[in-house]
PDB file of C-alpha atoms in Angstrom:
ATOM      1  CA  MET O 199      -0.265  29.176 -13.466  1.00  0.00           C
ATOM      2  CA  THR O 200      -3.459  29.245 -11.424  1.00  0.00           C
ATOM      3  CA  GLN O 201      -6.544  29.101 -13.644  1.00  0.00           C
ATOM      4  CA  GLY O 202      -7.758  32.614 -14.423  1.00  0.00           C
ATOM      5  CA  SER O 203      -4.575  34.258 -13.125  1.00  0.00           C
ATOM      6  CA  THR O 204      -2.983  37.077 -15.132  1.00  0.00           C
ATOM      7  CA  LEU O 205       0.309  36.829 -13.226  1.00  0.00           C
ATOM      8  CA  SER O 206       3.403  35.303 -14.775  1.00  0.00           C
ATOM      9  CA  PRO O 207       4.402  31.935 -13.283  1.00  0.00           C
ATOM     10  CA  GLN O 208       7.560  33.558 -11.877  1.00  0.00           C
ATOM     11  CA  HIS O 209       5.574  36.261 -10.089  1.00  0.00           C
ATOM     12  CA  GLU O 210       3.005  33.812  -8.820  1.00  0.00           C
ATOM     13  CA  ASP O 211       5.740  31.475  -7.540  1.00  0.00           C
ATOM     14  CA  TRP O 212       7.155  34.360  -5.516  1.00  0.00           C
ATOM     15  CA  LEU O 213       3.817  35.491  -4.122  1.00  0.00           C
ATOM     16  CA  ARG O 214       2.987  31.979  -2.975  1.00  0.00           C
ATOM     17  CA  PHE O 215       6.360  31.678  -1.263  1.00  0.00           C
ATOM     18  CA  ALA O 216       6.289  35.164   0.270  1.00  0.00           C
ATOM     19  CA  GLU O 217       2.932  34.421   1.910  1.00  0.00           C
ATOM     20  CA  LEU O 218       4.233  31.415   3.853  1.00  0.00           C
ATOM     21  CA  THR O 219       4.450  31.667   7.622  1.00  0.00           C
ATOM     22  CA  SER O 220       6.334  28.419   8.185  1.00  0.00           C
ATOM     23  CA  MET O 221       8.422  25.877   6.334  1.00  0.00           C
ATOM     24  CA  LYS O 222       7.954  22.122   6.581  1.00  0.00           C
ATOM     25  CA  ASP O 223      10.231  19.093   6.530  1.00  0.00           C
ATOM     26  CA  HIS O 224      10.513  18.089   2.878  1.00  0.00           C
ATOM     27  CA  TRP O 225      11.796  14.639   3.829  1.00  0.00           C
ATOM     28  CA  ASP O 226       8.718  13.746   5.867  1.00  0.00           C
ATOM     29  CA  ARG O 227       6.798  12.364   2.921  1.00  0.00           C
ATOM     30  CA  PRO O 228       4.369   9.413   2.832  1.00  0.00           C
ATOM     31  CA  GLY O 229       5.541   6.160   1.318  1.00  0.00           C
ATOM     32  CA  TRP O 230       9.275   6.750   1.539  1.00  0.00           C
ATOM     33  CA  THR O 231      11.321   4.386   3.702  1.00  0.00           C
ATOM     34  CA  PRO O 232      15.127   4.075   3.881  1.00  0.00           C
ATOM     35  CA  ASP O 233      15.260   1.247   1.324  1.00  0.00           C
ATOM     36  CA  ARG O 234      12.364   2.195  -0.932  1.00  0.00           C
ATOM     37  CA  GLN O 235      12.890   3.533  -4.448  1.00  0.00           C
ATOM     38  CA  ALA O 236      10.585   4.991  -7.080  1.00  0.00           C
ATOM     39  CA  TYR O 237      10.526   5.491 -10.829  1.00  0.00           C
ATOM     40  CA  TYR O 238      10.100   9.034 -12.161  1.00  0.00           C
ATOM     41  CA  TRP O 239      10.399  10.981 -15.361  1.00  0.00           C
ATOM     42  CA  TYR O 240      13.095  13.654 -14.934  1.00  0.00           C
ATOM     43  CA  LEU O 241      14.780  16.481 -16.766  1.00  0.00           C
ATOM     44  CA  THR O 242      18.417  16.677 -15.675  1.00  0.00           C
ATOM     45  CA  PHE O 243      20.886  19.491 -16.264  1.00  0.00           C
ATOM     46  CA  SER O 244      24.638  19.697 -16.766  1.00  0.00           C
ATOM     47  CA  SER O 245      24.727  23.390 -17.758  1.00  0.00           C
ATOM     48  CA  PRO O 246      27.796  25.094 -16.222  1.00  0.00           C
ATOM     49  CA  ASP O 247      25.874  28.386 -16.070  1.00  0.00           C
ATOM     50  CA  LEU O 248      23.024  26.796 -14.120  1.00  0.00           C
ATOM     51  CA  ARG O 249      25.408  25.073 -11.742  1.00  0.00           C
ATOM     52  CA  GLU O 250      27.272  28.328 -11.143  1.00  0.00           C
ATOM     53  CA  LEU O 251      24.032  30.199 -10.396  1.00  0.00           C
ATOM     54  CA  ALA O 252      22.708  27.451  -8.128  1.00  0.00           C
ATOM     55  CA  GLY O 253      26.019  27.157  -6.310  1.00  0.00           C
ATOM     56  CA  TYR O 254      26.186  30.892  -5.660  1.00  0.00           C
ATOM     57  CA  CYS O 255      22.651  30.902  -4.247  1.00  0.00           C
ATOM     58  CA  GLN O 256      23.434  27.904  -2.045  1.00  0.00           C
ATOM     59  CA  ASP O 257      26.520  29.681  -0.690  1.00  0.00           C
ATOM     60  CA  GLN O 258      24.337  32.648   0.267  1.00  0.00           C
ATOM     61  CA  LEU O 259      21.764  30.406   1.955  1.00  0.00           C
ATOM     62  CA  ARG O 260      23.884  28.528   4.451  1.00  0.00           C
ATOM     63  CA  LEU O 261      21.111  27.831   6.956  1.00  0.00           C
ATOM     64  CA  SER O 262      21.081  24.822   9.258  1.00  0.00           C
ATOM     65  CA  TYR O 263      17.605  23.759   8.148  1.00  0.00           C
ATOM     66  CA  LEU O 264      18.459  23.659   4.425  1.00  0.00           C
ATOM     67  CA  ASP O 265      19.949  20.657   2.642  1.00  0.00           C
ATOM     68  CA  PRO O 266      21.529  21.860  -0.625  1.00  0.00           C
ATOM     69  CA  VAL O 267      20.997  19.835  -3.782  1.00  0.00           C
ATOM     70  CA  PRO O 268      24.333  18.601  -5.192  1.00  0.00           C
ATOM     71  CA  LEU O 269      25.148  20.621  -8.301  1.00  0.00           C
ATOM     72  CA  ASP O 270      25.354  17.443 -10.372  1.00  0.00           C
ATOM     73  CA  GLY O 271      21.880  16.528  -9.085  1.00  0.00           C
ATOM     74  CA  LEU O 272      19.875  19.505 -10.341  1.00  0.00           C
ATOM     75  CA  HIS O 273      16.658  18.289 -11.935  1.00  0.00           C
ATOM     76  CA  LEU O 274      13.090  19.116 -12.864  1.00  0.00           C
ATOM     77  CA  THR O 275      10.620  16.504 -11.666  1.00  0.00           C
ATOM     78  CA  LEU O 276       8.044  15.260 -14.155  1.00  0.00           C
ATOM     79  CA  PRO O 277       5.419  12.539 -13.562  1.00  0.00           C
ATOM     80  CA  LYS O 278       5.962   9.816 -11.028  1.00  0.00           C
ATOM     81  CA  ILE O 279       5.650   6.370 -12.560  1.00  0.00           C
ATOM     82  CA  GLY O 280       5.432   4.344  -9.361  1.00  0.00           C
ATOM     83  CA  TRP O 281       7.242   2.636  -6.515  1.00  0.00           C
ATOM     84  CA  SER O 282       9.871   0.129  -7.574  1.00  0.00           C
ATOM     85  CA  ASP O 283       8.313  -2.562  -5.375  1.00  0.00           C
ATOM     86  CA  GLU O 284       5.020  -2.165  -7.241  1.00  0.00           C
ATOM     87  CA  LEU O 285       6.393  -2.267 -10.801  1.00  0.00           C
ATOM     88  CA  SER O 286       7.987  -5.057 -12.798  1.00  0.00           C
ATOM     89  CA  ALA O 287      10.920  -4.455 -15.126  1.00  0.00           C
ATOM     90  CA  ASP O 288       8.626  -5.232 -18.063  1.00  0.00           C
ATOM     91  CA  GLU O 289       6.162  -2.546 -16.969  1.00  0.00           C
ATOM     92  CA  VAL O 290       8.976   0.011 -16.706  1.00  0.00           C
ATOM     93  CA  ASP O 291      10.084  -0.873 -20.234  1.00  0.00           C
ATOM     94  CA  LEU O 292       6.497  -0.510 -21.469  1.00  0.00           C
ATOM     95  CA  VAL O 293       6.233   2.953 -19.881  1.00  0.00           C
ATOM     96  CA  ALA O 294       9.500   3.956 -21.562  1.00  0.00           C
ATOM     97  CA  ALA O 295       8.258   2.724 -24.924  1.00  0.00           C
ATOM     98  CA  ALA O 296       4.980   4.594 -24.464  1.00  0.00           C
ATOM     99  CA  GLY O 297       6.946   7.711 -23.534  1.00  0.00           C
ATOM    100  CA  MET O 298       9.064   7.361 -26.665  1.00  0.00           C
ATOM    101  CA  ARG O 299       5.917   7.252 -28.808  1.00  0.00           C
ATOM    102  CA  SER O 300       4.199  10.093 -26.923  1.00  0.00           C
ATOM    103  CA  CYS O 301       7.165  12.449 -27.205  1.00  0.00           C
ATOM    104  CA  ALA O 302       8.403  11.606 -30.702  1.00  0.00           C
ATOM    105  CA  ASP O 303       6.957  14.774 -32.251  1.00  0.00           C
ATOM    106  CA  LEU O 304       8.012  17.158 -29.467  1.00  0.00           C
ATOM    107  CA  GLU O 305      10.753  19.625 -30.373  1.00  0.00           C
ATOM    108  CA  PRO O 306      13.749  20.368 -28.133  1.00  0.00           C
ATOM    109  CA  PHE O 307      13.300  23.676 -26.319  1.00  0.00           C
ATOM    110  CA  THR O 308      15.046  26.289 -24.225  1.00  0.00           C
ATOM    111  CA  LEU O 309      14.133  26.977 -20.599  1.00  0.00           C
ATOM    112  CA  THR O 310      14.966  30.191 -18.776  1.00  0.00           C
ATOM    113  CA  VAL O 311      15.811  29.364 -15.158  1.00  0.00           C
ATOM    114  CA  GLY O 312      15.202  32.037 -12.524  1.00  0.00           C
ATOM    115  CA  PRO O 313      14.479  34.007 -10.483  1.00  0.00           C
ATOM    116  CA  LEU O 314      14.716  32.212  -7.146  1.00  0.00           C
ATOM    117  CA  ALA O 315      11.569  31.482  -5.141  1.00  0.00           C
ATOM    118  CA  GLY O 316      10.417  28.613  -2.946  1.00  0.00           C
ATOM    119  CA  SER O 317       7.701  26.328  -1.662  1.00  0.00           C
ATOM    120  CA  PRO O 318       6.753  25.108   1.834  1.00  0.00           C
ATOM    121  CA  GLY O 319       9.543  22.532   1.711  1.00  0.00           C
ATOM    122  CA  ALA O 320      12.189  23.871  -0.657  1.00  0.00           C
ATOM    123  CA  VAL O 321      14.077  26.736  -2.255  1.00  0.00           C
ATOM    124  CA  ARG O 322      13.762  26.552  -6.023  1.00  0.00           C
ATOM    125  CA  PHE O 323      14.099  28.384  -9.292  1.00  0.00           C
ATOM    126  CA  SER O 324      11.071  29.321 -11.336  1.00  0.00           C
ATOM    127  CA  VAL O 325      11.307  28.352 -14.995  1.00  0.00           C
ATOM    128  CA  ALA O 326       9.794  29.736 -18.190  1.00  0.00           C
ATOM    129  CA  PRO O 327       8.173  29.233 -20.567  1.00  0.00           C
ATOM    130  CA  TRP O 328       5.800  26.736 -19.018  1.00  0.00           C
ATOM    131  CA  GLU O 329       4.088  25.623 -22.213  1.00  0.00           C
ATOM    132  CA  PRO O 330       6.666  23.077 -23.505  1.00  0.00           C
ATOM    133  CA  VAL O 331       7.248  21.662 -20.014  1.00  0.00           C
ATOM    134  CA  VAL O 332       3.532  21.282 -19.328  1.00  0.00           C
ATOM    135  CA  LYS O 333       3.035  19.648 -22.718  1.00  0.00           C
ATOM    136  CA  LEU O 334       5.896  17.244 -22.004  1.00  0.00           C
ATOM    137  CA  HIS O 335       4.431  16.491 -18.575  1.00  0.00           C
ATOM    138  CA  GLN O 336       1.034  15.728 -20.115  1.00  0.00           C
ATOM    139  CA  ARG O 337       2.545  13.422 -22.729  1.00  0.00           C
ATOM    140  CA  LEU O 338       4.486  11.519 -20.081  1.00  0.00           C
ATOM    141  CA  GLN O 339       1.421  11.247 -17.848  1.00  0.00           C
ATOM    142  CA  LYS O 340      -0.365   9.700 -20.812  1.00  0.00           C
ATOM    143  CA  ALA O 341       2.494   7.230 -21.220  1.00  0.00           C
ATOM    144  CA  VAL O 342       2.215   6.213 -17.565  1.00  0.00           C
ATOM    145  CA  ARG O 343      -1.575   5.835 -17.800  1.00  0.00           C
ATOM    146  CA  THR O 344      -1.200   3.690 -20.919  1.00  0.00           C
ATOM    147  CA  VAL O 345       0.564   1.083 -18.796  1.00  0.00           C
ATOM    148  CA  ARG O 346      -0.641   1.737 -15.244  1.00  0.00           C
ATOM    149  CA  GLY O 347      -4.039   3.368 -15.648  1.00  0.00           C
ATOM    150  CA  ALA O 348      -4.715   6.000 -12.979  1.00  0.00           C
ATOM    151  CA  ALA O 349      -2.342   4.412 -10.466  1.00  0.00           C
ATOM    152  CA  CYS O 350      -0.356   7.559  -9.648  1.00  0.00           C
ATOM    153  CA  LYS O 351      -2.067  10.611  -8.212  1.00  0.00           C
ATOM    154  CA  GLU O 352      -0.100  13.847  -8.314  1.00  0.00           C
ATOM    155  CA  ALA O 353      -0.302  17.280  -6.764  1.00  0.00           C
ATOM    156  CA  GLU O 354      -0.574  20.408  -8.889  1.00  0.00           C
ATOM    157  CA  PHE O 355       2.281  20.577 -11.373  1.00  0.00           C
ATOM    158  CA  ARG O 356       4.329  23.775 -11.182  1.00  0.00           C
ATOM    159  CA  PRO O 357       7.605  23.394 -13.118  1.00  0.00           C
ATOM    160  CA  HIS O 358      10.651  24.312 -11.040  1.00  0.00           C
ATOM    161  CA  ILE O 359      14.263  23.367 -10.285  1.00  0.00           C
ATOM    162  CA  GLY O 360      15.045  22.904  -6.605  1.00  0.00           C
ATOM    163  CA  ILE O 361      18.387  23.928  -5.093  1.00  0.00           C
ATOM    164  CA  ALA O 362      17.781  23.137  -1.388  1.00  0.00           C
ATOM    165  CA  TYR O 363      15.283  21.190   0.719  1.00  0.00           C
ATOM    166  CA  CYS O 364      14.036  22.194   4.142  1.00  0.00           C
ATOM    167  CA  ASN O 365      14.738  19.543   6.776  1.00  0.00           C
ATOM    168  CA  SER O 366      12.590  20.809   9.659  1.00  0.00           C
ATOM    169  CA  LYS O 367       9.555  22.893  10.494  1.00  0.00           C
ATOM    170  CA  VAL O 368      10.757  26.475  11.012  1.00  0.00           C
ATOM    171  CA  PRO O 369       9.344  30.005  10.634  1.00  0.00           C
ATOM    172  CA  ALA O 370       9.564  31.122   7.010  1.00  0.00           C
ATOM    173  CA  GLU O 371      10.410  34.812   7.479  1.00  0.00           C
ATOM    174  CA  GLU O 372      14.205  34.457   7.629  1.00  0.00           C
ATOM    175  CA  LEU O 373      14.337  32.316   4.520  1.00  0.00           C
ATOM    176  CA  ILE O 374      11.930  34.481   2.538  1.00  0.00           C
ATOM    177  CA  THR O 375      14.085  37.532   3.275  1.00  0.00           C
ATOM    178  CA  ALA O 376      17.258  35.698   2.270  1.00  0.00           C
ATOM    179  CA  VAL O 377      15.730  34.413  -0.977  1.00  0.00           C
ATOM    180  CA  GLU O 378      14.355  37.852  -1.845  1.00  0.00           C
ATOM    181  CA  SER O 379      17.881  39.281  -1.743  1.00  0.00           C
ATOM    182  CA  LEU O 380      18.892  36.846  -4.511  1.00  0.00           C
ATOM    183  CA  ARG O 381      15.991  37.401  -6.875  1.00  0.00           C
ATOM    184  CA  GLY O 382      17.813  40.073  -8.863  1.00  0.00           C
ATOM    185  CA  LEU O 383      20.433  37.644 -10.151  1.00  0.00           C
ATOM    186  CA  PRO O 384      20.336  37.219 -13.942  1.00  0.00           C
ATOM    187  CA  PRO O 385      18.538  34.048 -15.068  1.00  0.00           C
ATOM    188  CA  VAL O 386      20.243  31.447 -17.233  1.00  0.00           C
ATOM    189  CA  ASP O 387      19.068  29.484 -20.265  1.00  0.00           C
ATOM    190  CA  VAL O 388      19.288  25.692 -20.488  1.00  0.00           C
ATOM    191  CA  GLN O 389      18.569  23.411 -23.416  1.00  0.00           C
ATOM    192  CA  VAL O 390      16.135  20.516 -23.114  1.00  0.00           C
ATOM    193  CA  SER O 391      16.562  17.817 -25.754  1.00  0.00           C
ATOM    194  CA  GLN O 392      15.686  14.644 -23.838  1.00  0.00           C
ATOM    195  CA  VAL O 393      13.853  13.279 -20.832  1.00  0.00           C
ATOM    196  CA  GLU O 394      15.051  10.515 -18.544  1.00  0.00           C
ATOM    197  CA  LEU O 395      13.224   7.677 -16.839  1.00  0.00           C
ATOM    198  CA  VAL O 396      15.074   7.283 -13.539  1.00  0.00           C
ATOM    199  CA  LEU O 397      15.092   4.996 -10.532  1.00  0.00           C
ATOM    200  CA  LEU O 398      15.172   7.392  -7.592  1.00  0.00           C
ATOM    201  CA  ARG O 399      16.396   6.848  -4.054  1.00  0.00           C
ATOM    202  CA  ARG O 400      17.112   9.011  -1.005  1.00  0.00           C
ATOM    203  CA  GLU O 401      20.455   8.922   0.797  1.00  0.00           C
ATOM    204  CA  ASP O 402      21.191  11.182   3.775  1.00  0.00           C
ATOM    205  CA  HIS O 403      18.821  13.966   2.677  1.00  0.00           C
ATOM    206  CA  ILE O 404      19.981  13.788  -0.953  1.00  0.00           C
ATOM    207  CA  TYR O 405      18.145  12.437  -3.971  1.00  0.00           C
ATOM    208  CA  LYS O 406      20.185  10.097  -6.136  1.00  0.00           C
ATOM    209  CA  TRP O 407      19.132   8.164  -9.181  1.00  0.00           C
ATOM    210  CA  SER O 408      20.094   5.770 -11.917  1.00  0.00           C
ATOM    211  CA  THR O 409      18.931   6.486 -15.460  1.00  0.00           C
ATOM    212  CA  VAL O 410      16.996   3.505 -16.813  1.00  0.00           C
ATOM    213  CA  HIS O 411      15.844   4.915 -20.167  1.00  0.00           C
ATOM    214  CA  THR O 412      16.494   8.116 -22.122  1.00  0.00           C
ATOM    215  CA  VAL O 413      13.842   9.491 -24.475  1.00  0.00           C
ATOM    216  CA  PRO O 414      14.961  12.093 -27.036  1.00  0.00           C
ATOM    217  CA  LEU O 415      12.799  15.012 -28.110  1.00  0.00           C
ATOM    218  CA  ALA O 416      13.198  14.564 -31.831  1.00  0.00           C
ATOM    219  CA  GLY O 417      10.438  16.668 -33.322  1.00  0.00           C
ATOM    220  CA  LEU O 418       9.486  13.883 -35.732  1.00  0.00           C
ATOM    221  CA  ASP O 419       6.639  14.476 -38.160  1.00  0.00           C
ATOM    222  CA  ILE O 420       4.246  11.754 -37.075  1.00  0.00           C
TER     223      ILE O 420
END
């Protein structure tokens, strides 16, 4: 939530999206090349309820400039660790170990996913509450800094789960109207009990990844 704001994250997500005049090409991002990969911390989801909700919304948003996220690829992006060509396998293992230590006392939690909103390059669900996700993000950032220092700079963190990426620069009005018609759908709850360190790649406007390490949220008394 923006500092000093009294709006809920869900409301603020919508207001930000509703004020857009144009969408941008999500895939036009610095650093990415066809063969380049990157390490990230991710939350991934296999909830049938979430997949059903996301799939329904995707079916209602069949627009030529949207690339739907595969339902087995729904995720919440946490800190970037770095490009694979700039990290050794030992450094990745050290980040994972630091993440394990940083998150050992964090409890599993429930996220409520919805309603639908968007950003300049995507259609995405808002999530709540933010507090456990932000805390997890901060702990994982610390783990990355422990190994890499301040190597990775990130934009403002607003937790969300994307369901489609925009593949070209187009006026936003049509999409905003279409998304607004879906905002009354009931949200769904998902359980978060672990975080994954993944090696991410892009294939034909789809993100795919391999899980390198899994860190449980164990709630240990440390």
